[in-house]
C-alpha positions as a printed Julia matrix, in Angstrom:
93×3 Matrix{Float64}:
  60.22  -42.38   -7.23
  59.12  -39.56   -9.47
  60.05  -35.96   -9.49
  58.6   -33.04  -11.31
  60.85  -31.34  -13.81
  61.37  -27.68  -13.28
  59.68  -25.37  -15.67
  61.67  -23.47  -18.28
  60.83  -20.18  -16.58
  62.43  -21.36  -13.33
  65.57  -22.51  -15.14
  65.81  -19.22  -17.05
  65.43  -17.29  -13.79
  68.34  -19.27  -12.33
  70.39  -18.64  -15.46
  69.7   -14.92  -15.22
  70.66  -14.82  -11.54
  73.88  -16.76  -12.09
  74.78  -14.71  -15.16
  74.44  -11.5   -13.14
  76.54  -12.98  -10.35
  79.12  -14.2   -12.85
  79.32  -10.78  -14.46
  79.99   -9.12  -11.11
  82.52  -11.76  -10.1
  84.34  -11.56  -13.44
  84.74   -7.81  -12.95
  86.09   -8.45   -9.47
  88.48  -11.08  -10.85
  89.92   -8.64  -13.37
  90.36   -6.05  -10.62
  92.2    -8.67   -8.56
  94.46   -9.52  -11.48
  95.43   -5.86  -11.69
  96.18   -5.95   -7.98
  98.41   -9.03   -8.51
 100.28   -7.21  -11.26
 100.74   -4.12   -9.08
 101.95   -6.24   -6.16
 104.42   -8.0    -8.47
 105.73   -4.67   -9.65
 106.07   -3.45   -6.05
 107.98   -6.62   -5.19
 110.33   -6.12   -8.14
 110.98   -2.56   -7.01
 111.68   -3.75   -3.45
 114.22   -6.32   -4.66
 116.79   -3.54   -4.99
 116.87   -3.14   -1.21
 116.32   -6.54    0.47
 114.94   -6.45    3.97
 111.57   -5.85    5.6
 110.22   -3.96    2.59
 110.96   -6.89    0.29
 109.43   -9.41    2.69
 106.28   -7.31    2.97
 106.05   -6.9    -0.8
 106.41  -10.66   -1.26
 103.64  -11.3     1.29
 101.39   -8.78   -0.43
 101.99  -10.4    -3.81
 101.25  -13.88   -2.46
  98.07  -12.67   -0.76
  96.89  -10.94   -3.93
  97.58  -14.05   -6.01
  95.73  -16.33   -3.6
  92.73  -14.0    -3.54
  92.64  -13.9    -7.35
  92.93  -17.7    -7.54
  90.03  -18.11   -5.13
  87.94  -15.77   -7.23
  88.92  -17.68  -10.37
  87.65  -20.91   -8.78
  84.35  -19.21   -7.95
  84.01  -18.04  -11.56
  84.67  -21.58  -12.8
  82.04  -22.98  -10.42
  79.44  -20.49  -11.66
  80.29  -21.32  -15.26
  79.71  -25.02  -14.5
  76.34  -24.15  -12.95
  75.38  -22.25  -16.09
  76.39  -25.19  -18.26
  74.29  -27.55  -16.13
  71.31  -25.2   -16.37
  71.73  -25.08  -20.14
  71.63  -28.86  -20.26
  68.6   -28.92  -17.99
  66.84  -26.44  -20.23
  67.65  -28.4   -23.39
  66.35  -31.6   -21.75
  62.92  -29.98  -21.46
  62.51  -29.96  -25.23
């Protein structure tokens, strides 16, 4: 079974696309980290008066953290794709 190697131009186009996506996602990740920090601060402020406000602040902090962690996993996946494309490109030479 034979397969045709992709051309360098195709690999570079994929690298460019993924790099642009990674750039956007990294910006989003940093925004989400700020949201996690703000939610943590809100939770700390709510700890002075336990009750529904504290429970809501804890839920908001957990939700923010989970969203940021999901984004972090997406960033890592894109970085792996870029690494694989780099290897594919170097194999052409």
